[in-house]
Amino acid sequence: MKSFTTRSLNVPFPRKDPHNALAMPVYESVAFEFASAEDIAANFRGELPAHTYSRTSNPTVEYFEAKIKALTGAHQVLALSSGMAAISAAMMAICKQGDNIISGNHLFGHTLALFEQSLSAYGLETRFVDTTKTELIEPLIDKNTRAIYFETVTNPQLEIANISRLSEIANKHGILLIADSTITPPSVFSSKSLGIHVEVMSTTKFISGGATAVGGIIIDNGLYDWNLNPNCQPITAKFGKDAFVARLRKNYYRNLGMPMTAHSANYMIAGLDILELRVERCYQNCMKLGEYFQQNPSIKRVDYPGLKDSPFFDLAVKQFNGVPGTVMTFDLESQAACYHFMNRLKLIRRATNLNDNKSLIIHPYSTIYTEFPEVMRDTMGIRPTMMRLSVGIEGAEDLIADMEHALRED
Ligand SMILES: *Cc1c(COP(=O)(O)O)cnc(C)c1O
């Protein structure tokens, strides 16, 4: 198997470019014309596949989807306007009123809000559970359960569930296993080889190549029998293994209007080519920072599942090639000490995004989780003494020097 980067650079275009362009052109065109009235009618009948209108499909976006497909071995890929569009469309396509899903209790904030507020208003129930304790899951499954949903590495807790175990439970009950793999990009993680049926991802983070565009993808690994899902089953006779993506494309992507733009897809295409390089550099920085944190007495605690003494290290090696994302957390003695430290940083930026090329720091307790009651923050493991660092591609020595200066009392 060739390297991720070699493969990314050499995914063929779905169609030969008329000018032999080496980079995929950005097709900033809304509509696409047909040679005859008969052709356009055949297209609308589903007999002549072609791009018609960019809310339904677009050649540049199609190439990004083709690249993800080639790199992951997925059966089908759909690119959408954001990570949240990917998550909401995937959940709506597999559930209807009265159905439920089982979800990890430590989730990206807006996913939690989507499940608790937006989807619940349409009669879709979410049953939250600690997915690192797999024995708690089965008692929650009933005849209306459609999926187990989890994040590959939770943030900012940085916990890792045993995916093989989750896959066994999902398969035993004929329900879907859906992972949000935003933190663990496809250069270090293969959802297909671990039995995940559907993968959702915010490509805004690692894949965009450095925080340049908002986007998301849904991956169908082709491992699930769509006859088992009552909402996709009615169209399996017509679409077979493509039932999920067919339902998604029409009823959600098209009707709710969630397309990725050609311009964004262009960033994602370029981002994929340098993804492996960037992830490796961020990981090396995490390891050097981990060592620095561990020997510094002002740092009271450091969490990164890539470090040997993390309780999740073995799962990080097994599931993510030892690279469990490049986000870490560390604690000082008080919230005041965290603020003082953050305000003295000159290189590391105070911002809320993840996997930018720049290292970004935030105090989750007083920002992302500020609206949550104290008990809830406590049970979610959000400590007032903790900071989250999304490690970038700067030189490790420069990052350490910035921290040294910020920790000094002058
Ligand atoms: C950012 C993020 C999302 C949402 O993605 P957007 O592209 O911002 O809509 C979903 N899940 C995780 C884990 C994320 O970090």
mmCIF file of N, CA and C and ligand atoms in Angstrom, residues 81-85 87 108 110-111 149 151 153 155 180-183 201-205 214-216 353-354, ligand 1:
data_model
loop_
_atom_site.group_PDB
_atom_site.id
_atom_site.type_symbol
_atom_site.label_atom_id
_atom_site.label_comp_id
_atom_site.label_asym_id
_atom_site.label_seq_id
_atom_site.Cartn_x
_atom_site.Cartn_y
_atom_site.Cartn_z
ATOM 1 N N SER A 81 -21.992 21.167 3.754
ATOM 2 C CA SER A 81 -21.587 22.541 4.056
ATOM 3 C C SER A 81 -20.825 22.688 5.368
ATOM 4 N N SER A 82 -20.972 21.751 6.304
ATOM 5 C CA SER A 82 -20.252 21.848 7.586
ATOM 6 C C SER A 82 -20.267 20.488 8.271
ATOM 7 N N GLY A 83 -19.491 20.374 9.329
ATOM 8 C CA GLY A 83 -19.530 19.160 10.137
ATOM 9 C C GLY A 83 -20.924 18.951 10.723
ATOM 10 N N MET A 84 -21.546 20.035 11.195
ATOM 11 C CA MET A 84 -22.893 19.915 11.768
ATOM 12 C C MET A 84 -23.913 19.499 10.714
ATOM 13 N N ALA A 85 -23.739 19.964 9.466
ATOM 14 C CA ALA A 85 -24.638 19.530 8.389
ATOM 15 C C ALA A 85 -24.484 18.021 8.184
ATOM 16 N N ILE A 87 -23.540 15.743 10.412
ATOM 17 C CA ILE A 87 -24.115 15.004 11.549
ATOM 18 C C ILE A 87 -25.643 15.053 11.495
ATOM 19 N N PHE A 108 -19.046 16.926 21.292
ATOM 20 C CA PHE A 108 -18.869 18.297 20.800
ATOM 21 C C PHE A 108 -20.142 19.086 21.164
ATOM 22 N N HIS A 110 -22.047 21.497 20.052
ATOM 23 C CA HIS A 110 -23.175 21.724 19.150
ATOM 24 C C HIS A 110 -23.854 20.411 18.748
ATOM 25 N N THR A 111 -23.124 19.301 18.815
ATOM 26 C CA THR A 111 -23.755 17.998 18.578
ATOM 27 C C THR A 111 -24.710 17.696 19.732
ATOM 28 N N TYR A 149 -23.917 6.202 18.600
ATOM 29 C CA TYR A 149 -23.151 7.333 18.089
ATOM 30 C C TYR A 149 -22.072 7.703 19.105
ATOM 31 N N GLU A 151 -17.824 9.750 19.618
ATOM 32 C CA GLU A 151 -16.685 10.473 19.050
ATOM 33 C C GLU A 151 -15.414 9.668 19.311
ATOM 34 N N VAL A 153 -12.271 10.365 19.789
ATOM 35 C CA VAL A 153 -11.591 10.858 21.003
ATOM 36 C C VAL A 153 -12.452 12.011 21.493
ATOM 37 N N ASN A 155 -13.597 15.399 23.503
ATOM 38 C CA ASN A 155 -12.880 16.647 23.658
ATOM 39 C C ASN A 155 -13.691 17.533 24.574
ATOM 40 N N ASP A 180 -18.061 10.058 14.983
ATOM 41 C CA ASP A 180 -17.537 11.367 14.598
ATOM 42 C C ASP A 180 -16.024 11.265 14.784
ATOM 43 N N SER A 181 -15.299 11.274 13.657
ATOM 44 C CA SER A 181 -13.845 11.053 13.704
ATOM 45 C C SER A 181 -13.052 12.333 13.444
ATOM 46 N N THR A 182 -13.685 13.474 13.697
ATOM 47 C CA THR A 182 -13.035 14.761 13.402
ATOM 48 C C THR A 182 -11.632 14.877 14.002
ATOM 49 N N ILE A 183 -11.477 14.386 15.251
ATOM 50 C CA ILE A 183 -10.199 14.541 15.960
ATOM 51 C C ILE A 183 -9.110 13.629 15.381
ATOM 52 N N MET A 201 -17.614 13.620 9.825
ATOM 53 C CA MET A 201 -16.384 14.347 10.124
ATOM 54 C C MET A 201 -16.562 15.823 9.783
ATOM 55 N N SER A 202 -16.044 16.688 10.642
ATOM 56 C CA SER A 202 -15.940 18.098 10.280
ATOM 57 C C SER A 202 -14.632 18.259 9.531
ATOM 58 N N THR A 203 -14.701 18.570 8.234
ATOM 59 C CA THR A 203 -13.460 18.760 7.467
ATOM 60 C C THR A 203 -12.915 20.178 7.674
ATOM 61 N N THR A 204 -13.669 20.972 8.447
ATOM 62 C CA THR A 204 -13.214 22.307 8.845
ATOM 63 C C THR A 204 -11.895 22.219 9.604
ATOM 64 N N LYS A 205 -11.712 21.148 10.337
ATOM 65 C CA LYS A 205 -10.596 21.045 11.271
ATOM 66 C C LYS A 205 -9.329 20.620 10.527
ATOM 67 N N VAL A 214 -15.124 25.967 5.984
ATOM 68 C CA VAL A 214 -16.026 25.132 6.785
ATOM 69 C C VAL A 214 -16.579 24.021 5.882
ATOM 70 N N GLY A 215 -16.610 22.795 6.400
ATOM 71 C CA GLY A 215 -17.158 21.693 5.608
ATOM 72 C C GLY A 215 -17.295 20.425 6.421
ATOM 73 N N GLY A 216 -18.017 19.446 5.851
ATOM 74 C CA GLY A 216 -18.178 18.166 6.546
ATOM 75 C C GLY A 216 -18.361 17.045 5.544
ATOM 76 N N ASN A 353 -10.918 27.195 17.952
ATOM 77 C CA ASN A 353 -10.908 26.160 16.907
ATOM 78 C C ASN A 353 -9.928 25.019 17.248
ATOM 79 N N LEU A 354 -9.978 23.961 16.432
ATOM 80 C CA LEU A 354 -9.045 22.830 16.568
ATOM 81 C C LEU A 354 -8.306 22.618 15.253
HETATM 82 C C1 LIG B 1 -15.949 21.182 15.020
HETATM 83 C C2 LIG B 1 -16.563 19.883 15.285
HETATM 84 C C3 LIG B 1 -17.823 19.569 14.759
HETATM 85 C C4 LIG B 1 -18.650 20.552 13.955
HETATM 86 O O1 LIG B 1 -18.041 20.881 12.744
HETATM 87 P P1 LIG B 1 -18.339 22.237 11.936
HETATM 88 O O2 LIG B 1 -17.581 22.033 10.677
HETATM 89 O O3 LIG B 1 -17.851 23.376 12.770
HETATM 90 O O4 LIG B 1 -19.813 22.298 11.709
HETATM 91 C C5 LIG B 1 -18.345 18.315 15.019
HETATM 92 N N1 LIG B 1 -17.669 17.411 15.769
HETATM 93 C C6 LIG B 1 -16.458 17.683 16.288
HETATM 94 C C7 LIG B 1 -15.764 16.628 17.082
HETATM 95 C C8 LIG B 1 -15.849 18.917 16.067
HETATM 96 O O5 LIG B 1 -14.662 19.181 16.611
#
